[in-house]
Tab-separated table of C-alpha atoms and ligand atoms in Angstrom:
chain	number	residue	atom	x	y	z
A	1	UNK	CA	-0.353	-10.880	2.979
A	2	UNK	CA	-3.300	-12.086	4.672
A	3	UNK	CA	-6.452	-11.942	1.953
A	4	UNK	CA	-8.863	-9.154	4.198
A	5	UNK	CA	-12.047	-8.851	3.231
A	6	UNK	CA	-13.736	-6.809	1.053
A	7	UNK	CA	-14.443	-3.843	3.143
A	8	UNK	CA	-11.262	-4.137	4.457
A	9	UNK	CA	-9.702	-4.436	1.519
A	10	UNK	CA	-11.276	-1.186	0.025
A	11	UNK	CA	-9.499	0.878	2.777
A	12	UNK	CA	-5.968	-0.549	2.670
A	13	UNK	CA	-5.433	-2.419	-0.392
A	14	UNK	CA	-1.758	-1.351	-2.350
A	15	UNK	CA	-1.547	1.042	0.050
A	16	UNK	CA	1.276	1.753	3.031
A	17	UNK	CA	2.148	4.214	5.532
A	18	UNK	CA	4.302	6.454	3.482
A	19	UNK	CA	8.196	4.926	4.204
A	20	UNK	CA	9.586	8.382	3.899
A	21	UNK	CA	7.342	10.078	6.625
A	22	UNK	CA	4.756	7.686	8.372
A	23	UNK	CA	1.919	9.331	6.517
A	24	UNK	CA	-1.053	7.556	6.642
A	25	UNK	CA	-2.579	7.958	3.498
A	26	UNK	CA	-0.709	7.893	0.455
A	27	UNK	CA	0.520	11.101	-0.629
A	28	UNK	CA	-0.286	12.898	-3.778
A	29	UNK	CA	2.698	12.315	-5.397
A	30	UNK	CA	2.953	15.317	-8.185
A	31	UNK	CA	6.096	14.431	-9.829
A	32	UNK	CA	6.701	13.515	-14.072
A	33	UNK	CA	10.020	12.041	-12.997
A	34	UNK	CA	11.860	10.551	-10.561
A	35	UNK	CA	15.529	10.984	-9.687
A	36	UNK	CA	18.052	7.737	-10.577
A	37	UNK	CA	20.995	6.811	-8.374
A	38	UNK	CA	22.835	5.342	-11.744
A	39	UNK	CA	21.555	5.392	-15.250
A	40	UNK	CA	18.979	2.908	-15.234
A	41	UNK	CA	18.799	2.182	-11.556
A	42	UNK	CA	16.047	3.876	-9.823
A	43	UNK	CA	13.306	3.380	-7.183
A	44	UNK	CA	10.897	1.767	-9.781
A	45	UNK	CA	9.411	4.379	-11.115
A	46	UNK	CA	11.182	6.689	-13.784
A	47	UNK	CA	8.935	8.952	-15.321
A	48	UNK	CA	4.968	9.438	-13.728
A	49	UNK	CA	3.527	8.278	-17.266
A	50	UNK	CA	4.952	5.139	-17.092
A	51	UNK	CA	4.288	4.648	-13.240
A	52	UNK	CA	3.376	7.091	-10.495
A	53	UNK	CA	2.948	5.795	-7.078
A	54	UNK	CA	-0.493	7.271	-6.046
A	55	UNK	CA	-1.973	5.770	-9.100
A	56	UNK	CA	0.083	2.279	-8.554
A	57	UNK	CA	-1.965	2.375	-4.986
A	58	UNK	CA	-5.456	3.120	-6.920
A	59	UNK	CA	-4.359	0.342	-9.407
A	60	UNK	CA	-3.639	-2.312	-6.872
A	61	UNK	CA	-6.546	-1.412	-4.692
A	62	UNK	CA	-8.529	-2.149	-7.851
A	63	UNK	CA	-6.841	-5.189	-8.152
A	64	UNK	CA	-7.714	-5.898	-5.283
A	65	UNK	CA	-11.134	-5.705	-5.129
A	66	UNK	CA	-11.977	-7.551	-7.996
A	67	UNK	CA	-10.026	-10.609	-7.178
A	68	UNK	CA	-7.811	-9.559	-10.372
A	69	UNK	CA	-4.128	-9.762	-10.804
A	70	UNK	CA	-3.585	-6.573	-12.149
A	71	UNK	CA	-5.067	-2.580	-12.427
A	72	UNK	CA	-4.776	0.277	-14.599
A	73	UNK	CA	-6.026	3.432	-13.981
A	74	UNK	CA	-6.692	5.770	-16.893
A	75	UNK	CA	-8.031	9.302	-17.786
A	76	UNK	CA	-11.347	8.187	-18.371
A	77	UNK	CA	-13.772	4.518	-18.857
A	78	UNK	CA	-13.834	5.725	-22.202
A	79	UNK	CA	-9.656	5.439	-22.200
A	80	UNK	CA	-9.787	2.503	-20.151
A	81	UNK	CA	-11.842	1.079	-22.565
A	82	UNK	CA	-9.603	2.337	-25.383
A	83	UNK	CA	-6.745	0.580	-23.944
A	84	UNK	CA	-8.553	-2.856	-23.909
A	85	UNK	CA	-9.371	-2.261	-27.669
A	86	UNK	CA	-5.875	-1.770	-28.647
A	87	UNK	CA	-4.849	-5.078	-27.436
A	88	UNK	CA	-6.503	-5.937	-30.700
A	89	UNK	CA	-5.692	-6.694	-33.887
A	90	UNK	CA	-6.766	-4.129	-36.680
A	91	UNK	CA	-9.804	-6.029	-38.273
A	92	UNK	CA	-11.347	-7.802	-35.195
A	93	UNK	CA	-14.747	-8.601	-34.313
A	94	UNK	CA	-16.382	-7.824	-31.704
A	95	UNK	CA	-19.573	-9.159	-30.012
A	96	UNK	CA	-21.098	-6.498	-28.102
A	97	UNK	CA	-24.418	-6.286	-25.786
A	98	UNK	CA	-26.887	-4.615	-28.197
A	99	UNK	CA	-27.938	-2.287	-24.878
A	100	UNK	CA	-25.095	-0.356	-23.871
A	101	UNK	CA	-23.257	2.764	-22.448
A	102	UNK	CA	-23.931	5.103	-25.402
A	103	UNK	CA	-20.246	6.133	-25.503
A	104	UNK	CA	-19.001	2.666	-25.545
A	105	UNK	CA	-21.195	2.286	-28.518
A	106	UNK	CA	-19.578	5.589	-30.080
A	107	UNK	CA	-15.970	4.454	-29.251
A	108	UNK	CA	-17.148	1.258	-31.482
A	109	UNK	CA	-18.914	2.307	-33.885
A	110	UNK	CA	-17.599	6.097	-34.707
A	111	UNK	CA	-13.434	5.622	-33.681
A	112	UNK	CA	-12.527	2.102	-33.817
A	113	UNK	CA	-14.580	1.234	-36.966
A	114	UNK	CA	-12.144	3.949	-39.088
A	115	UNK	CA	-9.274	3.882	-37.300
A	116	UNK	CA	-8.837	-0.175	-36.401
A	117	UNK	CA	-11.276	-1.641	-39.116
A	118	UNK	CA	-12.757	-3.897	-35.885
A	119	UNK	CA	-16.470	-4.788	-36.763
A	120	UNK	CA	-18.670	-5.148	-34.131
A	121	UNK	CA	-21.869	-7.141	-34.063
A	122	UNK	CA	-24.806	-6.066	-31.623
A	123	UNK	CA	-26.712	-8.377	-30.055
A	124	UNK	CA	-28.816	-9.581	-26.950
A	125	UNK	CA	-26.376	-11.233	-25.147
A	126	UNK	CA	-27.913	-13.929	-23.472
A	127	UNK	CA	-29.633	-15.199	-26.685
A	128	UNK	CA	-27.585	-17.674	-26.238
A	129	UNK	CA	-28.224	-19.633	-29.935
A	130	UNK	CA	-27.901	-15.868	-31.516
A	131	UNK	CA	-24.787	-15.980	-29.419
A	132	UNK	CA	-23.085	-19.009	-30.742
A	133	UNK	CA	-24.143	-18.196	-34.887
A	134	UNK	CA	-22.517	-14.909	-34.397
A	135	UNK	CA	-19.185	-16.054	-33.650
A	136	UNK	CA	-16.729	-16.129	-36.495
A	137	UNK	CA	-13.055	-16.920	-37.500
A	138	UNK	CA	-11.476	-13.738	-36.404
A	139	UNK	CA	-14.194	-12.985	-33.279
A	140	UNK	CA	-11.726	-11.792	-30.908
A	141	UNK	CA	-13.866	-10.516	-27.779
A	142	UNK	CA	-17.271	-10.286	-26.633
A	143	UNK	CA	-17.763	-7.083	-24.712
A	144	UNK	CA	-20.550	-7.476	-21.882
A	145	UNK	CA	-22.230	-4.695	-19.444
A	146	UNK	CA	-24.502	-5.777	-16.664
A	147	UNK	CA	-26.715	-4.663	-15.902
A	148	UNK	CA	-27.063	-2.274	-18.895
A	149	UNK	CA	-27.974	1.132	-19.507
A	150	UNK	CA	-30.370	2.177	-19.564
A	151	UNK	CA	-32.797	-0.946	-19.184
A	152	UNK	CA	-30.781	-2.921	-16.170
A	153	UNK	CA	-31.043	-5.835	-18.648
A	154	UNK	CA	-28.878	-8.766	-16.543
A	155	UNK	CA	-26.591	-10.510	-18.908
A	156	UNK	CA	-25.604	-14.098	-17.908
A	157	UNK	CA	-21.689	-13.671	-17.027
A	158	UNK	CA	-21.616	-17.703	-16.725
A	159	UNK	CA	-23.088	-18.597	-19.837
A	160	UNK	CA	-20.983	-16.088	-21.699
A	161	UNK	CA	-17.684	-16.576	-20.325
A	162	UNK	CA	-17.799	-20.541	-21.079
A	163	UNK	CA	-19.098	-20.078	-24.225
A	164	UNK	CA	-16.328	-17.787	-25.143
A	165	UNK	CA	-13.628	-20.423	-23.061
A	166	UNK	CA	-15.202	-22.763	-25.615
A	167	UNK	CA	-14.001	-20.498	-28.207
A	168	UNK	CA	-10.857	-19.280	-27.519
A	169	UNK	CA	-12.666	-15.536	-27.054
A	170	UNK	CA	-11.831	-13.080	-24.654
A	171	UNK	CA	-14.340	-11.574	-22.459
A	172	UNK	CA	-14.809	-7.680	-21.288
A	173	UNK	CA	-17.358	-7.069	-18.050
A	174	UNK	CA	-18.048	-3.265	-17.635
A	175	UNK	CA	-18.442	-3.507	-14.422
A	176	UNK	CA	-19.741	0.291	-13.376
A	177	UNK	CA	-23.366	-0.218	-12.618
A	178	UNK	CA	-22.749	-2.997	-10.125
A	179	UNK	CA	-19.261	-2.595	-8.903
A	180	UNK	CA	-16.987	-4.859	-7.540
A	181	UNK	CA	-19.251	-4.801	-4.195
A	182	UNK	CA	-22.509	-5.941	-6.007
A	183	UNK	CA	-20.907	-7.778	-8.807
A	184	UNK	CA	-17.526	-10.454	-9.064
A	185	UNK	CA	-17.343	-11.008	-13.282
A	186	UNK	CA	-14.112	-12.899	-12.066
A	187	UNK	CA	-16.154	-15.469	-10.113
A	188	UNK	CA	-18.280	-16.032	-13.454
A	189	UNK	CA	-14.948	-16.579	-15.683
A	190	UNK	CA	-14.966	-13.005	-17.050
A	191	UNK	CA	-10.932	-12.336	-18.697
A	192	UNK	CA	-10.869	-8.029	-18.005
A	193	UNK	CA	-13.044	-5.563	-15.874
A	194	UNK	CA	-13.648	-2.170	-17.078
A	195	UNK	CA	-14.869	0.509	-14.848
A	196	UNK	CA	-16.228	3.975	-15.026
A	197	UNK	CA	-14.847	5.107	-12.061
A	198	UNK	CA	-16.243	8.519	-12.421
A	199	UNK	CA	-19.414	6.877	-11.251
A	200	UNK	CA	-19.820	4.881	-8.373
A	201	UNK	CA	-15.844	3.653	-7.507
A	202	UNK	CA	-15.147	7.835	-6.983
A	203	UNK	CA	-18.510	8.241	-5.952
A	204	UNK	CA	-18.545	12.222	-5.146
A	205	UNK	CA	-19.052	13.444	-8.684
A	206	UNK	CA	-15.901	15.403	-8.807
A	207	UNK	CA	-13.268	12.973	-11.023
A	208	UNK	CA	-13.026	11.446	-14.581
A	209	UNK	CA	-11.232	8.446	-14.483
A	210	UNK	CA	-11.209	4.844	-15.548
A	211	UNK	CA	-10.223	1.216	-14.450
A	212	UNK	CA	-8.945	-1.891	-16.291
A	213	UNK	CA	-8.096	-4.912	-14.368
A	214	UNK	CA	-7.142	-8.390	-15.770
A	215	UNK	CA	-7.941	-11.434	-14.100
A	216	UNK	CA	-4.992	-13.600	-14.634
A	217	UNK	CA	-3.612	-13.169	-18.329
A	218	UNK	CA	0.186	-12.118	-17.576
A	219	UNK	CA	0.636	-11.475	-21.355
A	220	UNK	CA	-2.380	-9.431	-22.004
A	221	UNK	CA	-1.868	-7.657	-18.830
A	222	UNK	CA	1.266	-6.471	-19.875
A	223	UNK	CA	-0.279	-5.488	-23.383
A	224	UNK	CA	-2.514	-2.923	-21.705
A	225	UNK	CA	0.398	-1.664	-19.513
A	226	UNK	CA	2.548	-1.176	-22.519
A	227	UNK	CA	-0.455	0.818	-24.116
A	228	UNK	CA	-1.164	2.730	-21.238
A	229	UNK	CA	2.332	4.025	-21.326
A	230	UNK	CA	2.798	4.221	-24.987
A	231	UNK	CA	-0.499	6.347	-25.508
A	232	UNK	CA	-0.626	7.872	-22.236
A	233	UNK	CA	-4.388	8.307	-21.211
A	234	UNK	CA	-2.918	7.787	-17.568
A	235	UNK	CA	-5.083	9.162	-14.190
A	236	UNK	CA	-3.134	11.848	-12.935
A	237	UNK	CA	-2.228	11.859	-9.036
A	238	UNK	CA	-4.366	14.294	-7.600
A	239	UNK	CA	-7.385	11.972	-9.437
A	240	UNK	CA	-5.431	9.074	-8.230
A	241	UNK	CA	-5.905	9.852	-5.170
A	242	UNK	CA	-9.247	11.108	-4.960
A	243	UNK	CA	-10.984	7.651	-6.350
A	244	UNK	CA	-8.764	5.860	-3.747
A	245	UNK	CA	-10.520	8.283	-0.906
A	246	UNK	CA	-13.462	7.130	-2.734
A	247	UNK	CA	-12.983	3.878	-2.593
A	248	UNK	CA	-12.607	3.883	0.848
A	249	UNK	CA	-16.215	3.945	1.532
A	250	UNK	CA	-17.759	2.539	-1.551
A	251	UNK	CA	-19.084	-0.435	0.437
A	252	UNK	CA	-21.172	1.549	3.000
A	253	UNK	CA	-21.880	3.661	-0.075
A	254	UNK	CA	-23.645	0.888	-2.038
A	255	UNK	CA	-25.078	-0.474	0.844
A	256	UNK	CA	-27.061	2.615	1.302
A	257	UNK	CA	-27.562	3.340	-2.559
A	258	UNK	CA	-29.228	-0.313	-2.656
A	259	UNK	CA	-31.707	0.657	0.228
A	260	UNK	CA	-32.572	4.177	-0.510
A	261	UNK	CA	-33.514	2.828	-4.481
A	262	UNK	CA	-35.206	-0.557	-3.023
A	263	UNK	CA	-37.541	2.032	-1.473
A	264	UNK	CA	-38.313	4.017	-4.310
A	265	UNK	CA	-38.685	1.405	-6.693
A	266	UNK	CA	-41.188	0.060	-4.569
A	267	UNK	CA	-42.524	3.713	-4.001
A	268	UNK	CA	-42.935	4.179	-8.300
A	269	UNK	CA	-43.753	0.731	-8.916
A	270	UNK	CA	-47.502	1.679	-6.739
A	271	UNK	CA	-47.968	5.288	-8.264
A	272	UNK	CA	-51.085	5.539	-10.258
A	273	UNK	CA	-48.686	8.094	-12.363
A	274	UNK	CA	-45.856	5.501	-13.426
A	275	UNK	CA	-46.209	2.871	-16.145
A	276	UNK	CA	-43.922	0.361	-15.364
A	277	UNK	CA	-40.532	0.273	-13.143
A	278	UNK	CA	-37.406	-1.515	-14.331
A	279	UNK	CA	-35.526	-2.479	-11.128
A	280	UNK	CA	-33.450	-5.772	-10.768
A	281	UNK	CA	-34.858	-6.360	-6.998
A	282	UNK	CA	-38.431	-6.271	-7.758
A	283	UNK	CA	-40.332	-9.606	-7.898
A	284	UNK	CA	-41.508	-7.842	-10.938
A	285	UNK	CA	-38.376	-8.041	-12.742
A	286	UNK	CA	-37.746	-10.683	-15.551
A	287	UNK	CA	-34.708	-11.475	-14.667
A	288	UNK	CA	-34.961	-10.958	-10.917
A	289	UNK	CA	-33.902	-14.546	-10.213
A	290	UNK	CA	-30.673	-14.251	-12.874
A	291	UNK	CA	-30.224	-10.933	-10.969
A	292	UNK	CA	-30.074	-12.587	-7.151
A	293	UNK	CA	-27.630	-15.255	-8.139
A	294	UNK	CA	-25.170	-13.401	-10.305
A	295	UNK	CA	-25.339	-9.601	-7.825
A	296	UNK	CA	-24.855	-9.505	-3.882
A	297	UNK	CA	-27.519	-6.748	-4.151
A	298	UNK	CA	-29.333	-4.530	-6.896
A	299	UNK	CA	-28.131	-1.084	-7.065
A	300	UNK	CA	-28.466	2.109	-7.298
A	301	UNK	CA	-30.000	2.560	-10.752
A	302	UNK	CA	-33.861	2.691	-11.184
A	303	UNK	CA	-35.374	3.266	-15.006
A	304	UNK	CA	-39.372	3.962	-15.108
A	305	UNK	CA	-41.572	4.308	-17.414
A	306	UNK	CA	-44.321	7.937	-16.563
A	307	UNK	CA	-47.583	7.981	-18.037
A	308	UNK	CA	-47.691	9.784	-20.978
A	309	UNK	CA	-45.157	11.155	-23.741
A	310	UNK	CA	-42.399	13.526	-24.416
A	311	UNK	CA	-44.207	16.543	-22.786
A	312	UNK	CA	-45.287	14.760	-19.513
A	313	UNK	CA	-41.248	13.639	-18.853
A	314	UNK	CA	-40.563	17.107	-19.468
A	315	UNK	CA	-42.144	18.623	-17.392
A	316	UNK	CA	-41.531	15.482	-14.271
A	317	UNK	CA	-37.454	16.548	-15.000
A	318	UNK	CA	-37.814	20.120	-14.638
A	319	UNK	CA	-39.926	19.521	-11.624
A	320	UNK	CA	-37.374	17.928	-9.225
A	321	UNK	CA	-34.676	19.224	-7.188
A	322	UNK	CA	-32.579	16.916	-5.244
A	323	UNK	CA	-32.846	14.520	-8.221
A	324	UNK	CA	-31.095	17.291	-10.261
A	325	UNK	CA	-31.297	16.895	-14.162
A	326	UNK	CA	-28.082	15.810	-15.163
A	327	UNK	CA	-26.225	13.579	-16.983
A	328	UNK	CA	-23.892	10.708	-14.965
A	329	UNK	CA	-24.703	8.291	-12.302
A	330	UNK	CA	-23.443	6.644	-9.032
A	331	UNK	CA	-22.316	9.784	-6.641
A	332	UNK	CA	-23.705	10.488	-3.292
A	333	UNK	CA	-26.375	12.891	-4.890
A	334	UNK	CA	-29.361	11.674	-6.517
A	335	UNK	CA	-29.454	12.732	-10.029
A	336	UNK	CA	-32.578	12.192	-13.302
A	337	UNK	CA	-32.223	12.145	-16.559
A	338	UNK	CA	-33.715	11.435	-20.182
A	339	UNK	CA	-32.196	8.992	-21.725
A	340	UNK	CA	-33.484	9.435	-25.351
A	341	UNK	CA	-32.500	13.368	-25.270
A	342	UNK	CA	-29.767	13.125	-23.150
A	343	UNK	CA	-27.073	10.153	-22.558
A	344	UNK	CA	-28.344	8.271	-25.089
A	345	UNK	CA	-28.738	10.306	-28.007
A	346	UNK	CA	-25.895	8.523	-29.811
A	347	UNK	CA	-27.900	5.295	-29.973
A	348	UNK	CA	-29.484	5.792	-33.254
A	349	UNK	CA	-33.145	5.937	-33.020
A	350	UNK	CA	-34.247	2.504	-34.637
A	351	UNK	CA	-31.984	0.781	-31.833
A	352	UNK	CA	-33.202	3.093	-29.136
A	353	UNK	CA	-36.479	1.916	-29.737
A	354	UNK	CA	-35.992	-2.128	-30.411
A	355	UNK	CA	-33.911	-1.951	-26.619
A	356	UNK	CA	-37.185	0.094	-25.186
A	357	UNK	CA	-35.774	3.340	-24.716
A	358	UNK	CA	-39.201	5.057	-25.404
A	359	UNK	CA	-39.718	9.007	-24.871
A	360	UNK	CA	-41.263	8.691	-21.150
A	361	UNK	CA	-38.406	6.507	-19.893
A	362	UNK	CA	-37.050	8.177	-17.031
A	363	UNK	CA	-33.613	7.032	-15.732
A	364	UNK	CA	-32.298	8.046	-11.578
A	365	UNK	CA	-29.304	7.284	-10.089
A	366	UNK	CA	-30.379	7.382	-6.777
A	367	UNK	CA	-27.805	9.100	-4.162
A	368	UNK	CA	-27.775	8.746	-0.383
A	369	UNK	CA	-29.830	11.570	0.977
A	370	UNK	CA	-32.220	11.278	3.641
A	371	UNK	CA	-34.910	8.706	2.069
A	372	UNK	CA	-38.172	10.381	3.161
A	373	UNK	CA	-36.948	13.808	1.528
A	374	UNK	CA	-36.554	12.227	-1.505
A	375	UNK	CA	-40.046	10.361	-1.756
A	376	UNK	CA	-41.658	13.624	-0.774
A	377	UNK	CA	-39.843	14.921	-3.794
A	378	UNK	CA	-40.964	12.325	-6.063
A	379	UNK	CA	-44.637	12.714	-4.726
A	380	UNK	CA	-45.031	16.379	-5.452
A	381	UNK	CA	-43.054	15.897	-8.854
A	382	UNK	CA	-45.344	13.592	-10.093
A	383	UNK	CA	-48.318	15.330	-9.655
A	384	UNK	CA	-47.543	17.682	-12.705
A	385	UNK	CA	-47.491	14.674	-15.026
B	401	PLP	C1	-19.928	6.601	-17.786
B	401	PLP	C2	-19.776	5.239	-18.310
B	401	PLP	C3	-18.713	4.905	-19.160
B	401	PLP	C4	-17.711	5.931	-19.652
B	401	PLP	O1	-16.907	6.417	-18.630
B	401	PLP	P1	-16.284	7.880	-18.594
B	401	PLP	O2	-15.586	7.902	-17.278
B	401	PLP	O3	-17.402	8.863	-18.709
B	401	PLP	O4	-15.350	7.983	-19.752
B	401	PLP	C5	-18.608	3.590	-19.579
B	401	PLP	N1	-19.510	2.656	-19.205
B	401	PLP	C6	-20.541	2.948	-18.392
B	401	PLP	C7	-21.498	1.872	-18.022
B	401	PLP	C8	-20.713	4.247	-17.923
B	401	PLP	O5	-21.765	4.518	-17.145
């Protein structure tokens, strides 16, 4: 089949007109099992764990769209994530980006520690010498996020990839902040994407759900497969098909995400109110270069830093409206949060503040209402800090 492009792709990728009716989109297929002509001879799918055909359209769409071989959809990121882990051996280690999702770092550090022994080393990722000295005999994956969370750090892909080709190690992109119409890890030599796709792949705030897709492995492709189906964390249908409606329009979606939050980072970055803004596309970013070459644009995600402490951030958060106060990023609503009381909590405190997650750090996923509404909003909010 011809190779569409990206937009394209994100509206018909591993997906048909329904063969049984001519319908369109594909159906919400809300079946466990699936009827067999003669023991063992079926339609290719048996039983909806195993293989359900709105979630085989999600998973090739995914595919798909990162230039990968193969997709798996899963519950959560959190199970997608899971999955990846189990490809490994009990006793691993891991080489992780020191500033991460503060669930991924719970996964690590609270689950997987016990239950598979791995040990995982934290570290800034594109230290590159810190990098190398890290690595040891039974170093099995380096696990990268880019740009992180909460500080948009920008982590080399290139750099890491070949260091790990150099070393037989695997590497992980989560690829949630930037997705795959920002941000290729495939192009950079990245092995498996990991996605969130409760955030920006769904994009309406209404689904839980999670993406793996392998670049070209065939063996550890099948790995995750046989995990998915042998611990079952599998999307259901109905959430099947809602990320695939979502996908439909993610690139128009981060299109506009990019140029409402270009806006208001510029907006912050002159209030006499804000410290400092931490945005990838501002000449004021260190790693705004890095960020240019490795992203087709800069996101969604804006972290600033108010004036003042604890008590001036509280009283900025309870202030705003269409940023509501919530947890969660990358739907079409704009929504502000705290990291150090809220989605980071489960950083411990020392680590929180070596990355720079400081009390008046202010974190907004910035959604795709009307622009001018939501620098009036910002405006009047600030004046109470
Ligand atoms: C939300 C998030 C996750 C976890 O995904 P869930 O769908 O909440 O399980 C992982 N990584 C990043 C970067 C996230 O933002």
């Amino acid at each position: 089949m011809k190779k569409y492009k990206l937009s394209t792709r994100a509206i018909h990728a591993g997906q048909e007109p329904d063969e049984a009716t001519g319908a369109i989109m594909t159906p919400i297929y809300a079946s466990s099992t699936f009827v067999q002509q003669s023991p063992g001879v079926h339609k290719g799918y048996d039983y909806s764990r195993s293989g359900n055909p709105t979630r085989t359209a999600l998973e090739n769409c995914m595919a798909s769209l990162e230039d990968g071989q193969w997709g798996f959809a899963f519950a959560s990121g959190l199970a997608a994530e899971n999955a990846v882990l189990d490809t490994l051996e009990a006793g691993s280690h891991i080489i992780a980006m020191e500033d991460m999702y503060g669930g991924t770092f719970r996964l690590f550090d609270k689950v997987k520690k016990i239950s598979a022994a791995l040990e995982v080393t934290y570290l800034d990722l594109n230290n590159e010498q810190e990098l190398e000295n890290s690595i040891k005999g039974n170093t099995r994956l380096i696990w990268v996020e880019t740009p992180t969370n909460p500080m948009l750090t920008i982590v080399d892909l290139q750099k890491v990839a070949a260091l790990a080709k150099k070393h037989g190690i695997l590497t992980v992109c989560d690829n949630t902040f930037a997705s795959p119409v920002l941000q290729k890890p495939f192009d950079f030599g990245i092995d498996v994407v990991v996605h969130s796709a409760t955030k920006y792949l769904n994009g309406h705030s209404d689904v839980i759900a999670g993406i793996v897709v392998v670049k070209d492995d065939r063996e550890l492709a099948e790995k995750i497969k046989f995990i998915q189906k042998a611990t079952g964390g599998i999307l259901s249908p109905f959430d099947s098909f809602l990320v695939l409606r979502g996908l439909k329009t993610l690139p128009l979606r981060m299109k506009a995400h990019c140029s409402n939050a270009k806006k208001i980072a510029a907006f912050l970055e002159n209030h006499p109110k804000v410290e400092k803004v931490i945005y990838p596309g501002l000449e004021s970013f260190p790693q705004h270069e890095l960020a240019k070459k490795q992203m087709k644009d800069f996101g969604g995600m804006i972290t600033f830093l108010l004036k003042g402490g604890i008590e001036e951030s509280r009283r900025f958060l309870e202030k705003t409206k269409l940023f509501a106060l919530a947890e969660s990023l990358g739907g079409i609503e704009s929504l502000i949060e705290h990291p150090a009381i809220m989605t980071h909590a489960s950083i411990p405190k020392e680590m929180r503040e070596k990355l720079g997650v400081a009390d008046n750090l202010v974190r907004v996923s910035v959604g795709l209402e009307d622009i001018e509404d939501l620098l009036e909003e910002l405006e009047e909010a600030l004046r109470v800090v």
